Short mmCIF file of C-alpha atoms in Angstrom, two decimals:
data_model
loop_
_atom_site.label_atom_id
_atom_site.label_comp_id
_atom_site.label_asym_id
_atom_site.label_seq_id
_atom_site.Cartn_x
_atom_site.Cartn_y
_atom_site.Cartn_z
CA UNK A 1 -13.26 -39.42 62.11
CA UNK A 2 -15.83 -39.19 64.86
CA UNK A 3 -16.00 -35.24 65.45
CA UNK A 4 -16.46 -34.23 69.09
CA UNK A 5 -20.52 -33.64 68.72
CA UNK A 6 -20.97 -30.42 70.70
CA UNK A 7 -18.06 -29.05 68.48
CA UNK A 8 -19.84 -30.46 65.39
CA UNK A 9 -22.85 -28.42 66.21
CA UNK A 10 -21.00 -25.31 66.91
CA UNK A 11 -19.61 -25.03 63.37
CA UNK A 12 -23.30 -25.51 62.00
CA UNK A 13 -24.45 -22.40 64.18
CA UNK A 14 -26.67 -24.05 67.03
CA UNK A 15 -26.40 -26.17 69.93
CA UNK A 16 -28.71 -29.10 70.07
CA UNK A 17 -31.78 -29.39 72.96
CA UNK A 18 -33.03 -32.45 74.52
CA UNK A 19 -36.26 -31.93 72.46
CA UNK A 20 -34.25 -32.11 69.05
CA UNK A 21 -31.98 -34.95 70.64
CA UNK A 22 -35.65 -36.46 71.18
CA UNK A 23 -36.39 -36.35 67.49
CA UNK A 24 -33.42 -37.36 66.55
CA UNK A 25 -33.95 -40.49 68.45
CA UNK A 26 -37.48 -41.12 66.63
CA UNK A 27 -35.59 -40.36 62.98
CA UNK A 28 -33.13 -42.51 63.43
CA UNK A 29 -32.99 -44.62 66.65
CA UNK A 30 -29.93 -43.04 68.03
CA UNK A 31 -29.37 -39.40 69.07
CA UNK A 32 -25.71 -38.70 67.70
CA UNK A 33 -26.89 -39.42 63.81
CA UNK A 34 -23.81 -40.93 61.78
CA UNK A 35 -23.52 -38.23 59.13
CA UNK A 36 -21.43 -39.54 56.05
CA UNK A 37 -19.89 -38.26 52.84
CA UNK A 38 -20.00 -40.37 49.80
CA UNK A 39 -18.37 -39.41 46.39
CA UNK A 40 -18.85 -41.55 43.51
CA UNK A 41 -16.02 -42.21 41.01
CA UNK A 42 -15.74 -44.80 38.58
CA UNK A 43 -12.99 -45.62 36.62
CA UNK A 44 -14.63 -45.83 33.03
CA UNK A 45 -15.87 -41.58 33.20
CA UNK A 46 -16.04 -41.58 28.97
CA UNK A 47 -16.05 -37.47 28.37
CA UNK A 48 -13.01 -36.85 29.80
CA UNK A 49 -11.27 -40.18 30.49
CA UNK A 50 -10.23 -41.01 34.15
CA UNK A 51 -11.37 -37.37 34.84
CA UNK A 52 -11.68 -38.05 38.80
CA UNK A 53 -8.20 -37.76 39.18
CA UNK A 54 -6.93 -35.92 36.52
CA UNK A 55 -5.30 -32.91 38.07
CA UNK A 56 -7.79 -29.75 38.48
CA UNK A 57 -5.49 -26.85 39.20
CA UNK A 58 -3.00 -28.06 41.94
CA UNK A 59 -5.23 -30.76 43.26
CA UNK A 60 -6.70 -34.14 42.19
CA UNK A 61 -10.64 -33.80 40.86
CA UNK A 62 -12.02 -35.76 43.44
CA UNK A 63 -9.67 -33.96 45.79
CA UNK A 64 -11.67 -30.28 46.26
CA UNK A 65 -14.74 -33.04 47.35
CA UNK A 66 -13.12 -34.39 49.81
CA UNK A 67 -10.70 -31.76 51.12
CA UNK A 68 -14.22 -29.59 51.66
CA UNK A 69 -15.65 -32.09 53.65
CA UNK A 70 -12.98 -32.79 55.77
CA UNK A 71 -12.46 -28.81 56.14
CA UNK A 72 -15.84 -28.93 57.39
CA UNK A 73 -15.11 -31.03 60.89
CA UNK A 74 -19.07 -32.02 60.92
CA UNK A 75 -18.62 -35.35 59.26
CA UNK A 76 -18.15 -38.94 61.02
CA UNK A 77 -16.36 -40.43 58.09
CA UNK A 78 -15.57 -39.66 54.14
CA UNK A 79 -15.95 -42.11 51.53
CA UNK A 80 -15.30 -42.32 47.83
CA UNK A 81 -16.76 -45.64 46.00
CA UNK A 82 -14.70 -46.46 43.25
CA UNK A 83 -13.78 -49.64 40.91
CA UNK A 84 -10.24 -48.19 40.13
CA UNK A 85 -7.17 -49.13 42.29
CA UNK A 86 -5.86 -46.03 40.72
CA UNK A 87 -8.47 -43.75 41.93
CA UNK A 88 -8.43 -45.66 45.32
CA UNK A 89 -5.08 -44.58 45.95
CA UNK A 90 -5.28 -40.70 45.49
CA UNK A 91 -8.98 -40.96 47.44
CA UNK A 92 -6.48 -42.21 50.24
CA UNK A 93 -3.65 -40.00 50.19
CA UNK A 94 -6.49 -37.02 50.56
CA UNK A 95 -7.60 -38.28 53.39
CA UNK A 96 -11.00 -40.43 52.10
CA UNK A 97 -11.78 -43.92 52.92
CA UNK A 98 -12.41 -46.62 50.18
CA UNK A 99 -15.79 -48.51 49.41
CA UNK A 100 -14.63 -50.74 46.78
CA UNK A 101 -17.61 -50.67 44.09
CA UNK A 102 -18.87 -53.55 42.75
CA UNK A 103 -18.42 -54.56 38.96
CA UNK A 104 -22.44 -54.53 39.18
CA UNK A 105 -22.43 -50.97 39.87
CA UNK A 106 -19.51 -49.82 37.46
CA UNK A 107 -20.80 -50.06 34.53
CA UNK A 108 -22.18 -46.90 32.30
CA UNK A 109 -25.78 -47.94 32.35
CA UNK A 110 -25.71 -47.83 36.22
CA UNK A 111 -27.16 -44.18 37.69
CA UNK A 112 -25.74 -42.72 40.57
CA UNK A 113 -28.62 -44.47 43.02
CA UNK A 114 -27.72 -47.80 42.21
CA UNK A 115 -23.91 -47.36 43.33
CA UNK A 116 -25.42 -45.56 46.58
CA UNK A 117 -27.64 -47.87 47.68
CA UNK A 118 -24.85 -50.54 47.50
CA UNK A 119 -22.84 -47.90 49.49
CA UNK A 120 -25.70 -47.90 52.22
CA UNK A 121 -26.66 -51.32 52.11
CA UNK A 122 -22.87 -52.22 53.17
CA UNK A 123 -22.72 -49.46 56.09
CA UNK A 124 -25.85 -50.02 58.51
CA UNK A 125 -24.04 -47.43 60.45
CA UNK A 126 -24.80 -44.13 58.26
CA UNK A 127 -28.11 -42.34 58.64
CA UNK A 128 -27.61 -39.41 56.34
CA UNK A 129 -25.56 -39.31 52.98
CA UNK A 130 -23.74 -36.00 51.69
CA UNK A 131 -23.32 -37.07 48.11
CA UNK A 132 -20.88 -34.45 47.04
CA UNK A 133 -20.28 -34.77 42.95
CA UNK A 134 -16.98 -34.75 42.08
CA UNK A 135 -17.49 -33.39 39.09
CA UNK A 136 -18.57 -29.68 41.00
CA UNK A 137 -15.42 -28.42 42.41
CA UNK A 138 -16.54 -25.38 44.06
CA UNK A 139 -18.28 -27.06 47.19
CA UNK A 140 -17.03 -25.37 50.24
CA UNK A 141 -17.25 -26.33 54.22
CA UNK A 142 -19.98 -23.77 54.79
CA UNK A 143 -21.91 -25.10 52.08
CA UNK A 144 -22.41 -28.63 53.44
CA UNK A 145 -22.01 -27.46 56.98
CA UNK A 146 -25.52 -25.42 56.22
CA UNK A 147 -27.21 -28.65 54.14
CA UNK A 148 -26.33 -30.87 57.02
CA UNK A 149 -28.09 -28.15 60.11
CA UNK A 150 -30.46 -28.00 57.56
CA UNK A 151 -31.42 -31.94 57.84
CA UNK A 152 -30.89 -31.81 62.07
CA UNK A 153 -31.97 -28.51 63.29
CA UNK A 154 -34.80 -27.81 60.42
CA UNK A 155 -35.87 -31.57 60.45
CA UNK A 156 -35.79 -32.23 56.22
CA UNK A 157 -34.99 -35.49 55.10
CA UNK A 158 -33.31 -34.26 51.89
CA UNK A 159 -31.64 -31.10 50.33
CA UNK A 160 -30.02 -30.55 47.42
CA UNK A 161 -28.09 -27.48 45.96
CA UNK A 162 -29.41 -25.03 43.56
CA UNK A 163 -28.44 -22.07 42.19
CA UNK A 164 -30.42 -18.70 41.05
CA UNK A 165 -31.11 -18.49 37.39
CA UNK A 166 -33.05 -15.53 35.91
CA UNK A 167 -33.88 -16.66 32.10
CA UNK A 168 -36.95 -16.48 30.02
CA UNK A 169 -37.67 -19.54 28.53
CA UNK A 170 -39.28 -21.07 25.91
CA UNK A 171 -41.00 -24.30 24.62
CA UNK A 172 -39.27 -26.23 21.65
CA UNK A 173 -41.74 -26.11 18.67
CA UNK A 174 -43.10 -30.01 18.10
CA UNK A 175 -44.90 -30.88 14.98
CA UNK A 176 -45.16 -27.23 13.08
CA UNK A 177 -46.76 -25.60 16.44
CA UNK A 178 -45.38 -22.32 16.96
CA UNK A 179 -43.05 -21.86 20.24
CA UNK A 180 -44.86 -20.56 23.23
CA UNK A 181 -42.93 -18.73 26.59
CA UNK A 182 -42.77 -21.40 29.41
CA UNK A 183 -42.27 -18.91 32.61
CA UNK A 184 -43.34 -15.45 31.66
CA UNK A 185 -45.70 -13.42 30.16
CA UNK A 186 -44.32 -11.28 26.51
CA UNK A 187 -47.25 -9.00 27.06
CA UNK A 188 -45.96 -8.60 30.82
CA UNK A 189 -41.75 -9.22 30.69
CA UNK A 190 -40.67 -9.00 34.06
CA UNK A 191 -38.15 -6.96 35.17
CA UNK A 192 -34.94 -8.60 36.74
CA UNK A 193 -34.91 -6.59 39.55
CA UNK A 194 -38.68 -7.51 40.27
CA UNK A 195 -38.42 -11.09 39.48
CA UNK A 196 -36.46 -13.83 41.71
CA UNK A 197 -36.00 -15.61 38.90
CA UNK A 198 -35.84 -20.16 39.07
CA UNK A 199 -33.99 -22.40 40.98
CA UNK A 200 -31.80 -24.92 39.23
CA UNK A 201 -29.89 -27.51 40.43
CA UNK A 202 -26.49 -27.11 40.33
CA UNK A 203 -25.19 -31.00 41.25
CA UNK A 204 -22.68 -29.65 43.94
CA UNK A 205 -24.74 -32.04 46.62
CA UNK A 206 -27.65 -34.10 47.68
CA UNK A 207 -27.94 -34.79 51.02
CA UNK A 208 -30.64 -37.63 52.66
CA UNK A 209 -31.66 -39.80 55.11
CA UNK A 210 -31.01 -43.66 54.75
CA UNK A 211 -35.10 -43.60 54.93
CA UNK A 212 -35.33 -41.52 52.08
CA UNK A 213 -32.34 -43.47 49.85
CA UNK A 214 -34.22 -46.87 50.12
CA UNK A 215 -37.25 -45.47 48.52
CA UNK A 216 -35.23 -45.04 45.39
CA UNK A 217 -34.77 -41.57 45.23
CA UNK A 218 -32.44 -39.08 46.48
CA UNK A 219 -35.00 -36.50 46.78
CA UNK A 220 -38.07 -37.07 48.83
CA UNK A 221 -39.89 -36.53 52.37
CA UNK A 222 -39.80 -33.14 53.66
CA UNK A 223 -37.33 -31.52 50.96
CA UNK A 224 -34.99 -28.45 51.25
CA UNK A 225 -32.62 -26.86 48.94
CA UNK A 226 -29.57 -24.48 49.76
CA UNK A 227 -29.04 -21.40 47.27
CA UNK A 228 -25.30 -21.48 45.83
CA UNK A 229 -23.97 -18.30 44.43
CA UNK A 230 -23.74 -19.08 40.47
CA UNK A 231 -19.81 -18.67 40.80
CA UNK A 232 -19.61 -22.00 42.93
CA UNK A 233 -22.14 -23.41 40.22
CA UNK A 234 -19.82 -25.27 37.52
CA UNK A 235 -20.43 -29.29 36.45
CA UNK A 236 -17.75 -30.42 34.65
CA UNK A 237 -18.65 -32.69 31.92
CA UNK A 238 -16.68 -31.57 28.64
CA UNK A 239 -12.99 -30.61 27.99
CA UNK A 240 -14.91 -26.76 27.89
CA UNK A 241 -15.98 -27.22 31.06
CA UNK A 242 -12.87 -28.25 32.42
CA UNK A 243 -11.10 -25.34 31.16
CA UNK A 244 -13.86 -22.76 32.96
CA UNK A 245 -13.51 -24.72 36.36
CA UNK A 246 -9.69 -23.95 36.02
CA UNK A 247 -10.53 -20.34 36.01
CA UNK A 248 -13.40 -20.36 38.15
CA UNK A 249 -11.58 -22.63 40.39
CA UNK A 250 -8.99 -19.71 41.45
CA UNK A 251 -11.26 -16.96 42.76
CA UNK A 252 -14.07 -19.45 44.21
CA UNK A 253 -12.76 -22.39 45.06
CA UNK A 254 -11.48 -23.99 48.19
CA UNK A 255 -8.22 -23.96 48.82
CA UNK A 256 -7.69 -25.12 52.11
CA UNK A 257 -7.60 -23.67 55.85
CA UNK A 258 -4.63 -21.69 55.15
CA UNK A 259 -3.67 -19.56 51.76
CA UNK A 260 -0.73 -20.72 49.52
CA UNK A 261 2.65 -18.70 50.47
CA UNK A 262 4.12 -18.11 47.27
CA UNK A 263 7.89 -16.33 47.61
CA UNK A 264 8.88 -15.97 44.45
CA UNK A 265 7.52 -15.91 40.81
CA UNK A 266 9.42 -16.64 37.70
CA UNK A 267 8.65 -15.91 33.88
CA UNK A 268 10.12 -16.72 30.69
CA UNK A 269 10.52 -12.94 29.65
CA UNK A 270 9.89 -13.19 25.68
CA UNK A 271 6.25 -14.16 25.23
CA UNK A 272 4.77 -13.37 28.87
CA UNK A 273 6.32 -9.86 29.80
CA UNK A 274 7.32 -9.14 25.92
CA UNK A 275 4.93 -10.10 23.19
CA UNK A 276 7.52 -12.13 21.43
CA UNK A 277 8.29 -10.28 18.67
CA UNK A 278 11.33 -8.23 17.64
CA UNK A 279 10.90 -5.20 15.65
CA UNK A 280 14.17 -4.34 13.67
CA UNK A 281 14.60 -0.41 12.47
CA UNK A 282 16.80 0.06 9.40
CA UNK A 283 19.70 0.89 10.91
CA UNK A 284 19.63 -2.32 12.93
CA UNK A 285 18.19 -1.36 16.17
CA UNK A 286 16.06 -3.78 18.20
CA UNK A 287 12.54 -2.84 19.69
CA UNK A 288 9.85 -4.81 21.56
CA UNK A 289 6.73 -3.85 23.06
CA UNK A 290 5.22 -4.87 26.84
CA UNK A 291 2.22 -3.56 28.36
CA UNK A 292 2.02 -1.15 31.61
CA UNK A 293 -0.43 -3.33 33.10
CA UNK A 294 2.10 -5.86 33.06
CA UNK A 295 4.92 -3.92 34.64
CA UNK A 296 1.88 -2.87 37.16
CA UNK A 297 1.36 -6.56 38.15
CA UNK A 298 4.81 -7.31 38.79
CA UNK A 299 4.57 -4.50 41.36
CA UNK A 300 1.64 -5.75 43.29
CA UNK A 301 3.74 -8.93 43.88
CA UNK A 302 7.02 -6.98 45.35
CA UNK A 303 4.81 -4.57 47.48
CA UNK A 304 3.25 -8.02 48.90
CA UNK A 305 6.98 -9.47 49.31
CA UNK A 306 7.10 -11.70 46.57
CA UNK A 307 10.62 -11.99 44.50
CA UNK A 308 10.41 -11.48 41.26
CA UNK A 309 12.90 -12.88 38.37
CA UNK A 310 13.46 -13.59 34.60
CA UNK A 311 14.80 -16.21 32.41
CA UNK A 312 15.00 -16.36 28.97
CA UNK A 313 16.93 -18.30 26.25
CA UNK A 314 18.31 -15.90 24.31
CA UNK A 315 20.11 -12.45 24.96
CA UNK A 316 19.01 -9.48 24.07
CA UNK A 317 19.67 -5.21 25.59
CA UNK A 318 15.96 -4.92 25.53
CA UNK A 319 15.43 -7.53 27.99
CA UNK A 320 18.55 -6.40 30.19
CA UNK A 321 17.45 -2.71 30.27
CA UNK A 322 13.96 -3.89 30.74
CA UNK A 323 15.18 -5.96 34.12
CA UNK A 324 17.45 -2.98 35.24
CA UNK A 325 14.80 -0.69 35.46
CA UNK A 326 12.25 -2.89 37.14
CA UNK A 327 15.64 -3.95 39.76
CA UNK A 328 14.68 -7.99 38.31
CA UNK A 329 17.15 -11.17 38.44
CA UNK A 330 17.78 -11.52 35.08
CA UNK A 331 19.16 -15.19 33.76
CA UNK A 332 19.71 -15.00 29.97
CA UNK A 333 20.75 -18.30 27.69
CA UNK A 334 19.05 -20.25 29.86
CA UNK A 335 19.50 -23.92 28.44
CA UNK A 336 18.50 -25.43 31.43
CA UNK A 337 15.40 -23.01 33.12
CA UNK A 338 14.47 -26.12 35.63
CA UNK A 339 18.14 -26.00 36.80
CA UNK A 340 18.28 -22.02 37.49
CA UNK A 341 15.16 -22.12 39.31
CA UNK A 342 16.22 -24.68 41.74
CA UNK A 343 19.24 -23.04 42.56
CA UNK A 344 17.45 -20.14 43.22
CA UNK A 345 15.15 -21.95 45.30
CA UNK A 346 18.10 -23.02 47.35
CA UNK A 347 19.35 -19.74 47.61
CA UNK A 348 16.01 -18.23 48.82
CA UNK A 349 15.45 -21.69 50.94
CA UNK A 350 12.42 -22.61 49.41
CA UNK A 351 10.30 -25.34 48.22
CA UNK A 352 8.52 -25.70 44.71
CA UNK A 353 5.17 -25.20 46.69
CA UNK A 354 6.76 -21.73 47.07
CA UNK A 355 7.28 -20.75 43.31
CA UNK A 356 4.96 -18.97 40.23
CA UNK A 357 6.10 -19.82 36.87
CA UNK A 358 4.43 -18.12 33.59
CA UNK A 359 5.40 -19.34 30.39
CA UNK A 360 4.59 -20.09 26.90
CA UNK A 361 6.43 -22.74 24.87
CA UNK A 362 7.20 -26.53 25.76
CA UNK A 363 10.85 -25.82 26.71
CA UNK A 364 8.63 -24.17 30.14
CA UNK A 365 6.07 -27.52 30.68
CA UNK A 366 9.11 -28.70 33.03
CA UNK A 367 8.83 -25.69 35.57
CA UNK A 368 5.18 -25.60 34.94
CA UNK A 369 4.68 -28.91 36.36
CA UNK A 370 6.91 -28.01 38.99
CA UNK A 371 5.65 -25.28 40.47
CA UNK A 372 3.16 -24.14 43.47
CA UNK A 373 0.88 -22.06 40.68
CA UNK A 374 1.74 -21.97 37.07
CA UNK A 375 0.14 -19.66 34.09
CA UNK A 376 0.47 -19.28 30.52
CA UNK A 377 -1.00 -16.61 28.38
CA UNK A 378 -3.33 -17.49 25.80
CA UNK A 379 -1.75 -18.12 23.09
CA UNK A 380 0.90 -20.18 24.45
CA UNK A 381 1.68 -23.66 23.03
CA UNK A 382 -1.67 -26.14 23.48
CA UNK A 383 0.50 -28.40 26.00
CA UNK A 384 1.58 -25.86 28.24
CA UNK A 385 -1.89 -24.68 28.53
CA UNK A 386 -2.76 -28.29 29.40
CA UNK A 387 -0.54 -28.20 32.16
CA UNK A 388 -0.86 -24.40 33.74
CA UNK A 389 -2.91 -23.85 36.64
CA UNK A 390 -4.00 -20.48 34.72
CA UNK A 391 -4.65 -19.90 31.38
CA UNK A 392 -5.13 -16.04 31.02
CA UNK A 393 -7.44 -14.59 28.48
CA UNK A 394 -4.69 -12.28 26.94
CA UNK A 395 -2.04 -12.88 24.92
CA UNK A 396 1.85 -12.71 26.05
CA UNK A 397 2.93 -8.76 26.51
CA UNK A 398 -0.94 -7.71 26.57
CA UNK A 399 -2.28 -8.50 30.03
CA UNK A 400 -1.37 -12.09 30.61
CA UNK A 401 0.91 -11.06 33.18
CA UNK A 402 -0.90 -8.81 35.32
CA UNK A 403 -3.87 -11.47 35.16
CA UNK A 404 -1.56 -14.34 36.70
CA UNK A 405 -0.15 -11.83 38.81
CA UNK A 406 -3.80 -11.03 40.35
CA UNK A 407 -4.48 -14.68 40.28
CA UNK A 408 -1.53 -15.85 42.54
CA UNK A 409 -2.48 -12.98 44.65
CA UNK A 410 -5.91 -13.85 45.12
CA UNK A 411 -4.99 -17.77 46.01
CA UNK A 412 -2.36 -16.20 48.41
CA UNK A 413 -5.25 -14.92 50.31
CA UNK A 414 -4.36 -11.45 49.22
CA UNK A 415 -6.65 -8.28 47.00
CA UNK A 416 -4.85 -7.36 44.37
CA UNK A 417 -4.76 -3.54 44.43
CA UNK A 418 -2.34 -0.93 42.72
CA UNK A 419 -1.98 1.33 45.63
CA UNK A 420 0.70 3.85 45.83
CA UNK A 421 3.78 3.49 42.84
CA UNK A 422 5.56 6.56 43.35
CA UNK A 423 5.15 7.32 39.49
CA UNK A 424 7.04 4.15 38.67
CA UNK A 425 4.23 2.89 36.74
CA UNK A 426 3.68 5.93 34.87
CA UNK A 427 7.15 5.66 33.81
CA UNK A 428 6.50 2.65 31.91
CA UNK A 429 2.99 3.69 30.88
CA UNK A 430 5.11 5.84 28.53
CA UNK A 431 7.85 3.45 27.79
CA UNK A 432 4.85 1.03 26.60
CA UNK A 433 3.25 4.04 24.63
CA UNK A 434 6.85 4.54 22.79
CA UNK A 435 6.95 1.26 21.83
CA UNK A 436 3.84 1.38 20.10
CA UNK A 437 4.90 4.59 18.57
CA UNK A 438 7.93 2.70 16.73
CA UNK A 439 5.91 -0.37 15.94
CA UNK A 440 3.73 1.80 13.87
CA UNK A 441 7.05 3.14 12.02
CA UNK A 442 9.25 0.09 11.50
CA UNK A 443 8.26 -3.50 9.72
CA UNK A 444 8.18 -6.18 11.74
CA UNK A 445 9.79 -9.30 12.18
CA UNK A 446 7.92 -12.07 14.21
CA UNK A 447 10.28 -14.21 16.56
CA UNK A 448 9.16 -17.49 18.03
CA UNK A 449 8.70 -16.96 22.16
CA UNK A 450 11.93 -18.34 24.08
#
């Protein structure tokens, strides 16, 4: 990797002097330091099994590690240690080089240090190690672009990331003693606006010399610790987790030098846009109910240039006037939804990097999987929200739309905002309010999402 060191130095905000070069020397006998990235990821993870490459959004786990710190241009090489040819293989395709762990290392009694010093001991060439945990996805260049000046131009031998928590705590009762406050006074609560609150280590990174390392630690010398913000702050360790850093990973993580280009967005109508059920009047006519937020989101998306279109596998007027008005490509009996959607894809002369899909039942996994960015609302079937880059928090024709709508945006490098309709949305405001108005009047009769 080798980065052009004056450039290096540039990205980290200052320019190094012959007295610092001088330092540098004494620290570690050279005076171009070989600065290294190390992720750790074993093939026997037991919480979530083979979790460093199960896919995170539209990248492997241990991908958003190492695409960060090669996005960063400071680094002379990045490694991932692993025991798993599997895990080997993606490391490579994104761009990491391969320490092949040792089975004395691997196993789950082993800590972190012991794999790292085998790591060090096997590369004589490295004088400082970014450990970047896989398992915190939100890591950004500028985060270990600032650790890193911090160990050169500030002179620490160690920082690790934290991240500002402002909680009153309290000690655990032992032996029938009452509980007593830990980091406040009751008789004096502070005030959160007066109190800075505790620094808590996130996991995102620890960064040291070789010096420090072979004292046993990964802490130690003349420490320092760079302040995430508390959205960047996620560990994964439980299927919980995993589900928040999908969400999380959206808005705050790191998508790459350039944002996704996403051309056109598709949705299975009944279940996304419509709530998927059918509400039948006595004299046999046909309602369904959407929400204006909804309609609003599929606006933002044409205002930004992004087709919009429909499939759904039945027919019904509902859904045609409902396309009609909103000037949608409607495709209805669709047997075949993977099929449509590449020949619209041809048509528009795209790629499946280019395409949103929402849906909601397993006929949709198949486009899911497919596409750029895929959502599902939240009470879709369990394995589509497996798959689905986005799981809104609202169900199908109450929100879930307009949420992956937002979403895409965002990841597109774009702010979602309204701006100007021309009344269009107040137009379906009303159409949404009249739907309600009949749903109170007429019994209903559920029908399973298409």
């Amino acid at each position: 990797m080798n980065k052009v060191p004056n450039s290096r130095y540039e990205r980290m905000g200052f320019k190094p002097t012959p007295e610092l070069r001088g330092e540098w020397k004494r620290r570690f006998d050279k005076e171009e330091p070989h600065v290294a990235v190390l992720m750790l990821a074993r093939g026997g993870s037991k919480g979530i099994p083979m979790k460093n490459i199960k896919m995170l959004g539209d990248l492997e786990l241990i991908g958003w590690g190492i695409r960060a710190a090669l996005d960063s241009d400071i680094m002379d090489s990045v490694w991932v240690s692993t025991d798993h040819d599997d895990i080997a293989a993606v490391a490579r395709r994104c761009g990491a080089q391969v320490h092949r762990r040792s089975s004395q290392v691997s196993h789950d009694k082993c800590n972190s240090w012991t794999a790292i010093d085998e790591f060090v001991r096997n590369h004589p060439e490295v004088d400082i190690i970014v450990h970047i945990q896989a398992t915190c996805p939100c890591v950004h260049p500028f985060h270990v672009q600032e650790g890193v000046r911090m160990m050169l131009q500030d002179g620490k031998d160690s920082v690790f990331s934290v991240y500002r928590r402002h909680q009153l705590r309290w000690s655990a009762p032992k032996y029938g003693m009452q509980t007593s406050p830990l980091n406040f006074d009751p008789y004096n609560r502070p005030r959160r606006q007066q109190w800075p609150g505790e620094l808590i280590e996130n996991g995102a990174f620890y960064i040291f010399t070789r010096d420090v390392e072979q004292q046993g630690v990964l802490q130690g010398g003349r420490m320092g610790c760079l302040v995430m913000d508390s959205d960047y702050s996620i560990d994964i360790d439980t299927d919980q987790d995993w589900q928040l850093a999908e969400q999380r990973l959206l808005r705050f993580g790191y998508h790459g030098r350039a944002p996704k280009k996403m051309k056109l967005v598709v949705v299975n109508i009944d279940g996304t846009l419509l709530d998927g059920h059918v509400q039948v009047s006595s004299t046999g006519e046909e309602f369904r109910s959407f929400k204006s937020t909804d309609i609003a989101g599929i606006q933002m998306l044409q205002r930004n240039g992004i087709e919009f279109r429909v499939v759904a596998q039945g027919e019904s007027q509902v859904q045609k006037e409902l396309a009609k008005k909103l000037s949608l490509k409607l495709e209805e009996n669709c047997t075949d939804k993977l099929e449509v959607i590449d020949s619209w894809r041809l048509e528009l002369g795209i790629e499946w990097g280019n395409i949103g899909y929402m849906g909601c039942v397993i006929d949709d996994i198949t486009c899911i999987k497919k596409a750029g960015m895929s959502g599902c609302p939240s009470d879709a079937d369990t394995e589509v929200q497996k798959h689905s880059h986005v799981v809104s928090v609202y169900r199908g024709g109450q929100g879930a739309l307009r949420e992956f709508c937002e979403q895409l945006l965002l990841k597109c490098g774009v702010e979602p905002t309204l701006g100007d309709t021309n009344g269009k949305n107040e137009k379906f405001m009303a159409a949404s309010h009249i739907f309600q108005k009949e749903h109170a009047q007429m019994s209903s009769q559920p029908e399973m999402p298409s």
